[in-house]
XYZ file of C-alpha atoms in Angstrom:
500
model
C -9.766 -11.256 22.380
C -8.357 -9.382 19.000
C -5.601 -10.854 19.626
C -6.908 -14.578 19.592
C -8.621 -14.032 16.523
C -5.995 -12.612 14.886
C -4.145 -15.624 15.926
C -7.057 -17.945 14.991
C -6.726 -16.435 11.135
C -2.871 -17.061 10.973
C -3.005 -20.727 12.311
C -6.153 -21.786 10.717
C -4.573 -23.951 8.143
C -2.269 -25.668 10.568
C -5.183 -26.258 13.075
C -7.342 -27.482 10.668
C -5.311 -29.389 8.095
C -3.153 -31.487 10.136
C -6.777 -33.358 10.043
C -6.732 -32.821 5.759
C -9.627 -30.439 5.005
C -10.521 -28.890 2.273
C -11.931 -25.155 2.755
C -12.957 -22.056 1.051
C -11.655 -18.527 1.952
C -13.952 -16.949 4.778
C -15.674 -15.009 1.750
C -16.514 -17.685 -0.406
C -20.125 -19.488 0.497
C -23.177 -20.926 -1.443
C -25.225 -17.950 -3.121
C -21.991 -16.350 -3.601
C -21.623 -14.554 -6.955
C -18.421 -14.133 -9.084
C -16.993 -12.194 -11.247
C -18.155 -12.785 -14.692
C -16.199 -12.090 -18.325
C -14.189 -10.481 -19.722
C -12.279 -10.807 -16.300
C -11.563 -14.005 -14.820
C -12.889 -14.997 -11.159
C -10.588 -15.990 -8.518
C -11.328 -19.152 -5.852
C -8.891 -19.489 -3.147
C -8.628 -21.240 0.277
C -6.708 -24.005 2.672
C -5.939 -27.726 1.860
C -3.408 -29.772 2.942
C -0.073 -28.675 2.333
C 1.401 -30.394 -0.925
C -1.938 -32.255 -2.515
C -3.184 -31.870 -5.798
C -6.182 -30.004 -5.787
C -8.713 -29.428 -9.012
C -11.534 -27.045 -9.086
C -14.394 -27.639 -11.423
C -17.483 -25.537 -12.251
C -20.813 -27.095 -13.503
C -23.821 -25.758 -14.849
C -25.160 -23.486 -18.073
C -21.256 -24.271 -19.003
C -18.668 -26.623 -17.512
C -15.247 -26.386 -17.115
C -12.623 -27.626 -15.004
C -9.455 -25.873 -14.100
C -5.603 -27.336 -14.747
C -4.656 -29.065 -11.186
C -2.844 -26.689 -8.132
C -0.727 -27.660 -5.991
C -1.728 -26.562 -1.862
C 1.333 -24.552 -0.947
C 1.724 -23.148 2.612
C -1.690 -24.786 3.367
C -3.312 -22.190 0.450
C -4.788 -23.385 -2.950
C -5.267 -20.668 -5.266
C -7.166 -20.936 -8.782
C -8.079 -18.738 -11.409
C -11.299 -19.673 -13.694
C -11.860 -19.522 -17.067
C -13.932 -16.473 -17.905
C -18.130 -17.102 -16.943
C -20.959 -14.914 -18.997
C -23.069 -13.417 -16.352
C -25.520 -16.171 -14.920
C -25.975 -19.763 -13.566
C -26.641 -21.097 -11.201
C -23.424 -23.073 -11.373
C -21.954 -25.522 -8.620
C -18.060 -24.760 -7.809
C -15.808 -28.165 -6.790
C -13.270 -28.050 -5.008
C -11.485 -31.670 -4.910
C -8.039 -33.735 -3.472
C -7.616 -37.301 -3.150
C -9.590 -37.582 -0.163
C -11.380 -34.162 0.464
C -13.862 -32.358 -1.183
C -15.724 -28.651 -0.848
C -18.732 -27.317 -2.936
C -20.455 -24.501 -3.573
C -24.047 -24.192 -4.376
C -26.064 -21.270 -5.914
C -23.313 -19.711 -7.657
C -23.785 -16.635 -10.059
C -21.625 -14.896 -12.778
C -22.298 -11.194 -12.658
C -20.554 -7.851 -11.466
C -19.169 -7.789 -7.623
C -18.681 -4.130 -5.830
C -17.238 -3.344 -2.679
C -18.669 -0.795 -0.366
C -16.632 0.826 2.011
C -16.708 3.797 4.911
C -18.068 4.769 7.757
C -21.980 5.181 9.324
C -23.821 6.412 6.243
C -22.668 2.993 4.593
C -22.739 1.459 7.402
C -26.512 2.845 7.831
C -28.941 0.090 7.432
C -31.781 -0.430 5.010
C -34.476 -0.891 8.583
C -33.092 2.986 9.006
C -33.978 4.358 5.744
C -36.976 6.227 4.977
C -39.610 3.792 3.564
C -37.700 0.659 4.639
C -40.682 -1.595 4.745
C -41.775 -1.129 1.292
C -38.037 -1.503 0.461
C -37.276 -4.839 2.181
C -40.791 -6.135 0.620
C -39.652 -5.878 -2.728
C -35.834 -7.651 -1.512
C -37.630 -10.720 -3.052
C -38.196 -9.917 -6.237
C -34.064 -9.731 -6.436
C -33.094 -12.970 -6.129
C -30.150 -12.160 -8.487
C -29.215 -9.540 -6.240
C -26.153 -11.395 -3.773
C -25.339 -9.557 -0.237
C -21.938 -10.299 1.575
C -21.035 -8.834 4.849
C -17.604 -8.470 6.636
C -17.518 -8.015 10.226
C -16.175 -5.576 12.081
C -12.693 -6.720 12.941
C -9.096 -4.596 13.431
C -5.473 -5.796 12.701
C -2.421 -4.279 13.353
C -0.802 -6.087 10.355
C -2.188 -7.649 6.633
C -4.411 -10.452 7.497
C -4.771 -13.257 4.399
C -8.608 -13.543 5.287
C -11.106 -12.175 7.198
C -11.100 -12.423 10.809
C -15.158 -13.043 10.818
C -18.002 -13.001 8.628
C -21.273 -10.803 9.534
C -23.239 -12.096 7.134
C -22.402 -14.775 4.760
C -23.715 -14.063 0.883
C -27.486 -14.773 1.144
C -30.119 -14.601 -1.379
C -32.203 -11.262 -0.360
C -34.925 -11.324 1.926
C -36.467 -8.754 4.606
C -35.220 -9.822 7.770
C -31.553 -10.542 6.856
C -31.402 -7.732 4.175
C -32.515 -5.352 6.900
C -28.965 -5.771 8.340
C -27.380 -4.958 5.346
C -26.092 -1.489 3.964
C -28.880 0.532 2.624
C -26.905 2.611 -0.076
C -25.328 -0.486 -0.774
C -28.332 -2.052 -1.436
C -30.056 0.243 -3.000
C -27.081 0.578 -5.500
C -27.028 -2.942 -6.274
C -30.641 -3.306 -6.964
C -30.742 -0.166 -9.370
C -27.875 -1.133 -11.160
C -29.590 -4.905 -11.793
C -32.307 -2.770 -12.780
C -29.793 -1.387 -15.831
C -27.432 -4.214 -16.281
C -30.112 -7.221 -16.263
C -27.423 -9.552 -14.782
C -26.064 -10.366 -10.887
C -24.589 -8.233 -8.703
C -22.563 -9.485 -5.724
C -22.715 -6.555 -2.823
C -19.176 -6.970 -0.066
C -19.742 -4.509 2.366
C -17.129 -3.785 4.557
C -17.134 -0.732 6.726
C -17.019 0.741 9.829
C -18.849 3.899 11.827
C -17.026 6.728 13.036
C -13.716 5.959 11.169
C -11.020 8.033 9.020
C -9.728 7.602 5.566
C -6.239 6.646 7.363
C -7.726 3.387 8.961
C -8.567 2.189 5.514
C -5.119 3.076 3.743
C -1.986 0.825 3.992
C 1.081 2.355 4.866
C 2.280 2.815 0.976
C -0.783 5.236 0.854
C -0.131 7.248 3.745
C 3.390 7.401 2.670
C 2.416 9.161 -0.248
C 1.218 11.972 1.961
C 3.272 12.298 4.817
C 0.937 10.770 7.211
C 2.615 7.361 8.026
C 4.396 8.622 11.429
C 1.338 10.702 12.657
C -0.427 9.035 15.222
C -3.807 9.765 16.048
C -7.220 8.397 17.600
C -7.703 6.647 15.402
C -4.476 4.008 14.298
C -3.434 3.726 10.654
C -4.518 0.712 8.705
C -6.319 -1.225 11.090
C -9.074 -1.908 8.949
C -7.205 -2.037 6.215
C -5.441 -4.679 7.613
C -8.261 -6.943 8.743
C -11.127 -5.821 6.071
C -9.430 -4.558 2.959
C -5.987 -6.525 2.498
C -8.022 -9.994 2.692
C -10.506 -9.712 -0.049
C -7.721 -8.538 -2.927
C -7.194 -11.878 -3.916
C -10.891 -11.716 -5.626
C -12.238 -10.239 -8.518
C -14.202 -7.698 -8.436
C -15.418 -4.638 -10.715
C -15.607 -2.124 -8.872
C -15.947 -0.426 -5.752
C -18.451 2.391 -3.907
C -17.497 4.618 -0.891
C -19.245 6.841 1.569
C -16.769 8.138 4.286
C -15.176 11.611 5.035
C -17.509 13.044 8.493
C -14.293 11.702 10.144
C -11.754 13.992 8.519
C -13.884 17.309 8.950
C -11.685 17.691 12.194
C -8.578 14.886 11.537
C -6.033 15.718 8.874
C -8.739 17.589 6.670
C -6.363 19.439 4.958
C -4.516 16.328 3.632
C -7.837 14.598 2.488
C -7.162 16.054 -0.744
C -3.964 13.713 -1.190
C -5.056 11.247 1.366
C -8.574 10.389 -0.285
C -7.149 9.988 -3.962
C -3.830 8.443 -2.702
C -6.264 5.489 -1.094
C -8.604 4.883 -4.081
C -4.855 4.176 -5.720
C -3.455 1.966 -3.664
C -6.639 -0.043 -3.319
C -6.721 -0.165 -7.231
C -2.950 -1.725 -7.498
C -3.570 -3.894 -4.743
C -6.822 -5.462 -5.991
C -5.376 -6.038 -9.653
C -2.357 -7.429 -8.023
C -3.873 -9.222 -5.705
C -6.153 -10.992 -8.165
C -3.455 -11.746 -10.415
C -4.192 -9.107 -12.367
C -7.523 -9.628 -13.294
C -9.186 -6.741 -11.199
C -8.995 -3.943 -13.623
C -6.030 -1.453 -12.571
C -8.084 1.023 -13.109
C -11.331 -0.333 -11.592
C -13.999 2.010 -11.297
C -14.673 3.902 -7.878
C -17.418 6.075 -6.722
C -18.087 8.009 -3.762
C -20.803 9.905 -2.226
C -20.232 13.871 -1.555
C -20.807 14.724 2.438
C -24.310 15.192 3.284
C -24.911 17.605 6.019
C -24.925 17.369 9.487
C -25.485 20.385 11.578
C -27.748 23.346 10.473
C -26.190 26.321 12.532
C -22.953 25.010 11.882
C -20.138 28.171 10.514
C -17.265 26.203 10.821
C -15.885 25.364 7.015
C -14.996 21.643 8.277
C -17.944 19.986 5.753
C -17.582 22.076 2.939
C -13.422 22.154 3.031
C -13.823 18.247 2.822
C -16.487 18.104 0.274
C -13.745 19.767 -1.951
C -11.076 17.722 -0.972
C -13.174 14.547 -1.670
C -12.383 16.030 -5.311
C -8.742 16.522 -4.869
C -9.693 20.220 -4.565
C -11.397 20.407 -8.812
C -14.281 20.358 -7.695
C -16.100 17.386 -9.907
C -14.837 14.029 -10.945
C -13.564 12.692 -13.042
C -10.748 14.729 -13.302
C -7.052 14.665 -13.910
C -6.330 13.516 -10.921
C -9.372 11.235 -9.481
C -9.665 9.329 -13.285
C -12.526 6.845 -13.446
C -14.454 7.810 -10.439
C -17.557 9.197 -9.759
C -19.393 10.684 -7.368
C -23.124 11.395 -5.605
C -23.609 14.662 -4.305
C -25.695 14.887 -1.476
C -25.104 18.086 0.423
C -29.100 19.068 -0.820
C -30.540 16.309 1.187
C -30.592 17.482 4.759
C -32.451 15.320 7.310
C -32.895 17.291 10.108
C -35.728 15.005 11.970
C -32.880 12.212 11.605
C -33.319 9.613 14.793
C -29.885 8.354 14.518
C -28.585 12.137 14.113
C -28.401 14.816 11.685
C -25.421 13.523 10.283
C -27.373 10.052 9.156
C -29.706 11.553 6.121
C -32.498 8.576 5.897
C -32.741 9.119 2.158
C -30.483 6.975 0.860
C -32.306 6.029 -2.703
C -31.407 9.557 -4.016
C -27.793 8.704 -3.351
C -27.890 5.694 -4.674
C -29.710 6.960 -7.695
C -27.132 9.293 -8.051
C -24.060 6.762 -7.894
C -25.991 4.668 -10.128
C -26.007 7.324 -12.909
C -21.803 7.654 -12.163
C -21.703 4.048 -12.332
C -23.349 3.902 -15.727
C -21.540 6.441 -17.144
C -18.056 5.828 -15.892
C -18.044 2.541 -14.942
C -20.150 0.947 -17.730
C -19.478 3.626 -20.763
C -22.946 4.235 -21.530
C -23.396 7.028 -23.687
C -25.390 9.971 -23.356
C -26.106 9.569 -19.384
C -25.930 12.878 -17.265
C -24.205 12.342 -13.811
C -22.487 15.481 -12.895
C -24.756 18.595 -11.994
C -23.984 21.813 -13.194
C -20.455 23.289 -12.915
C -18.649 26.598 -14.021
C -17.467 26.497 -17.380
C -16.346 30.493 -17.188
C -16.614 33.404 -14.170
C -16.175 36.840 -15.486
C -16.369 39.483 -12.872
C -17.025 43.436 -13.070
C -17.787 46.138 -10.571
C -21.259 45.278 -10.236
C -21.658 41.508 -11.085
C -20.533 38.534 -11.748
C -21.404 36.286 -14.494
C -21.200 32.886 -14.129
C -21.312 30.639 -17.274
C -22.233 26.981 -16.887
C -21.423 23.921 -18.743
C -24.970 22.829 -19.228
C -28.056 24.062 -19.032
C -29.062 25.024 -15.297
C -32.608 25.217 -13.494
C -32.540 27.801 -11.206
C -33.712 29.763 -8.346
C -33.147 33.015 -6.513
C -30.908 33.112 -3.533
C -29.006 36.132 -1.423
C -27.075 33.688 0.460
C -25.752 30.720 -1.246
C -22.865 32.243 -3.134
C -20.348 34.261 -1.740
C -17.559 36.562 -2.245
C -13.923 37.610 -0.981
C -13.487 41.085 -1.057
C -9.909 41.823 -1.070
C -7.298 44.520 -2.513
C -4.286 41.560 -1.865
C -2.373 39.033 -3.628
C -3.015 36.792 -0.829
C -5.649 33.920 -1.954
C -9.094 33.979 -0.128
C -9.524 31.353 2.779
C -11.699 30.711 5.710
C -10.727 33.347 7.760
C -11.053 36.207 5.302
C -13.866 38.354 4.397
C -16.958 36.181 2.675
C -20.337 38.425 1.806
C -23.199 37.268 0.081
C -23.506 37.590 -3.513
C -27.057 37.536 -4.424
C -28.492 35.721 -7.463
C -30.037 38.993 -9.764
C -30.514 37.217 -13.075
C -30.422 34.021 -15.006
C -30.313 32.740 -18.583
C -30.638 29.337 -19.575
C -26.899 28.394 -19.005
C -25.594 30.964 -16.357
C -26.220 32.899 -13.202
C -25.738 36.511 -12.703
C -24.763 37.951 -9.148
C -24.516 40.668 -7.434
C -21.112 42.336 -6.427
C -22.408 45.554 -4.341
C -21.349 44.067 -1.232
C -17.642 44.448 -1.750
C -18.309 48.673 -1.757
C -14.390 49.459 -3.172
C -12.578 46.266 -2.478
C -11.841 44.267 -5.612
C -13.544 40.384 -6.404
C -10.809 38.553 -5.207
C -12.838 34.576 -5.047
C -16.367 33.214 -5.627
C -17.551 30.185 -3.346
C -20.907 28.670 -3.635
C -22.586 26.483 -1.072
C -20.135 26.587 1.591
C -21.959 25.996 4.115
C -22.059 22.412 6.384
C -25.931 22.773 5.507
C -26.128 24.853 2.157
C -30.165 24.697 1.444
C -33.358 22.603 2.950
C -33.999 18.910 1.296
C -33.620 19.390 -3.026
C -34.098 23.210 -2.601
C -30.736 24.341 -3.803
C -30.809 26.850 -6.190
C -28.935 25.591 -8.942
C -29.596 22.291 -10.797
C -29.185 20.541 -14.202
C -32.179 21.045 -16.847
C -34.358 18.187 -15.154
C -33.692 19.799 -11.870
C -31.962 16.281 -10.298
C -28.458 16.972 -10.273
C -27.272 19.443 -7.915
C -24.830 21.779 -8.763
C -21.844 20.865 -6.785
C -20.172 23.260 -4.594
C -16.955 25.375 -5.711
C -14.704 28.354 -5.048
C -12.867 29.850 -7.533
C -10.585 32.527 -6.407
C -8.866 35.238 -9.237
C -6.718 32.578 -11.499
C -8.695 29.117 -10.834
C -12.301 27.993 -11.751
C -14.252 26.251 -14.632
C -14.038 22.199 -14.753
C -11.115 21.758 -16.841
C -8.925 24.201 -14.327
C -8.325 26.259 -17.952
C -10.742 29.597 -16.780
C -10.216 31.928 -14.003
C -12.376 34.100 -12.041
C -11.747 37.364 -14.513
């Protein structure tokens, strides 16, 4: 039962030290990989209480760490900063005991988190066979899987392990998170050094189950009960991995919250990615950045006759209601958008897009600008830089240059005489693309006869366009331009312009 296991995870050094063993943490294994320099990794487990334990790394470079002392049955160390490599051997040793690990690598370790679409595997992605042939040729490439466990309070360590960090190959890897994957192998692609993948997520589950209860503080929704209870995977998948290092972390989650608490996902969402930031550099003793980068992927689609504004409410509130990220309030992140790749021949469901390498693509150009500073790399799509509005049109002025195509449909407008700002339940006509230039869009206002431009939206819709046939994208036509409203005194990406 839960309730065993939980127990099992409590008691564990008790059980199994009253014979003197020496363990890892559940996450620690052979083929692991660590975080490499400038930050320092962390290696934790159980000994027996009060002996002197020393941990020592061989290979490319030695070292060996100042002696720790096992306190409540936990030994706790904190290396010397690695260069990305190895493979080193890690030692753990007491008077009597010892633990190794083999295969060890120095490189970059990212957590992915959410529901299905990370959960999704790579055997469910389209072209999954020539995928998981090439999972050989990316030995450097280090998968780690939590399994799917709850808690109703902090566990220390994971409950169980799915899979235990293995070196990639087809029939294991085909377990594993796709986007996950994929992101990991692109970004070795770039970086030339490791990458350790810890996937821990869950299907069919809200942003509230992965926030502790100082998050949902923050946003009144640490009384509210639901179907779904607070922090219960928190708890048992989140809370026992902060004492390791990592670099940064990837998300794909937010389906759940079209119908639960959507309208706080625009506190809730950003008020999560903090918390997990303090906890990890606390956790870690402070060598997890504070500010560690953290990318997301936009909501895909899910049903094609869908009206309801569930999808595209949430797809805004991913971005703390700006639109794009960075931004003011979501600093350091980045994000995929994927609301142009429909799947609508999905066999696990409309709502599971098998294209996952254009997501990952996508994070991977986030990650390289935001999370390694590399200059000169375009990751957002297009995105109003000014919306002037007359009786007949509307010009809308981008910040880049835009690729584009016509459209009566995609962007629409609130036609209203009233001070009252535009929502879902007011009056929305299409605004028809009549023009371009090479940096902005000019559309049609006939629609609104009398009434006054009160607020532009554009691709709010659950299912906006067919697969990369969105009007609007950047010059290379990749990036899609993400949606937006702007209603009479808000617009533009630095919240300065206003829909005039």
């Amino acid at each position: 039962s839960l309730i065993a296991c939980i127990l099992l995870v409590l008691y564990l050094p008790s059980m199994l030290f009253m014979h003197g063993s020496l363990l890892f943490a559940s996450y620690y294994g052979d083929h692991m990989v660590l975080q490499k320099s400038p930050q320092r990794a962390v290696v934790w487990g159980y000994g027996p209480e009060g002996a002197k334990i020393t941990v020592s790394l061989s290979g490319p470079v030695n070292q060996e760490a100042s002696p720790v002392t096992v306190t409540k049955g936990i030994w706790k160390v904190t290396l010397d900063p690695v260069d990305a490599g190895g493979p080193y051997t890690v030692n753990v040793s007491s008077t009597n005991y010892t633990a190794i690990l083999k295969d060890v690598l120095f490189g970059d370790i990212w957590v992915c988190g959410g529901q299905s679409n990370m959960l999704f595997q790579t055997s469910q992605m389209f072209n999954a066979s020539e995928e998981l042939a090439l999972a050989a040729k990316y030995p450097h490439v280090r998968p780690f899987m939590a399994a799917l466990k709850e808690s109703e309070t902090e566990l220390p360590d994971l409950v169980e392990v799915k899979l235990p960090w293995f070196v990639a190959r087809a029939d294991v890897l085909s377990e594993f998170s796709a986007v996950c994957w994929l992101f990991g192998r692109y970004l070795y692609d770039t970086m030339k050094y490791p990458i350790g993948l810890v996937e821990s997520c869950w299907g069919g589950t809200p942003v509230e189950t992965w926030s502790s209860s100082r998050a949902l503080h923050m946003c009144d929704l640490d009384k509210l009960e639901g179907p779904h209870n607070n922090s219960l995977l928190w708890n048992a998948m989140i809370h026992p991995l902060l004492n390791m290092t990592i670099y940064g972390a990837i998300w794909y989650q937010g389906e759940a919250n079209t119908e639960y608490h959507q309208d706080k996902y625009n506190c809730s969402f950003p008020a999560m990615i903090d918390d997990w930031r303090m906890a990890f550099h606390q956790g870690s003793g402070g060598q997890t950045a504070a500010d560690f980068p953290f990318g997301f992927v936009q909501l895909s689609t899910n049903n094609k006759k869908n009206i309801d504004d569930g999808f595209p409410e949430l797809r805004w509130h991913q971005t703390a209601d700006f639109g794009f990220v960075p931004n003011a309030r979501m600093k350091k992140t980045f994000m995929a958008v994927a609301f142009d790749l429909p799947d609508e021949k999905s066999p696990y469901g409309t709502i599971h897009p098998r294209d996952k390498q254009d997501v990952a693509l996508r994070l991977l150009l986030g990650a390289r600008a935001v999370a390694y500073n590399q200059k000169d790399v375009l990751f957002q799509g297009p995105f109003p830089l000014q919306i002037e509005s007359s009786q007949m049109q509307i010009n809308v002025t981008y910040d880049q240059i835009v690729n584009v195509d016509s459209s009566t449909i995609i962007f629409e407008i609130c036609c209203s005489e009233t001070a009252a700002p535009c929502g879902s339940n007011s009056l929305w006509v299409p605004a028809s693309i009549m023009n371009w230039g090479p940096s902005n869009v000019l559309l049609s206002t006939s629609l609104c006869n009398s009434s006054s431009v009160a607020a532009l939206r554009y691709a709010w819709k659950d299912w906006p366009c067919n697969f990369k046939a969105c009007p609007i994208y950047d010059a290379s036509n990749t990036l899609p331009a993400p949606p937006f409203v702007a209603h009479r005194r808000t617009g533009g990406r630095n919240h300065e312009n206003e829909l005039k």
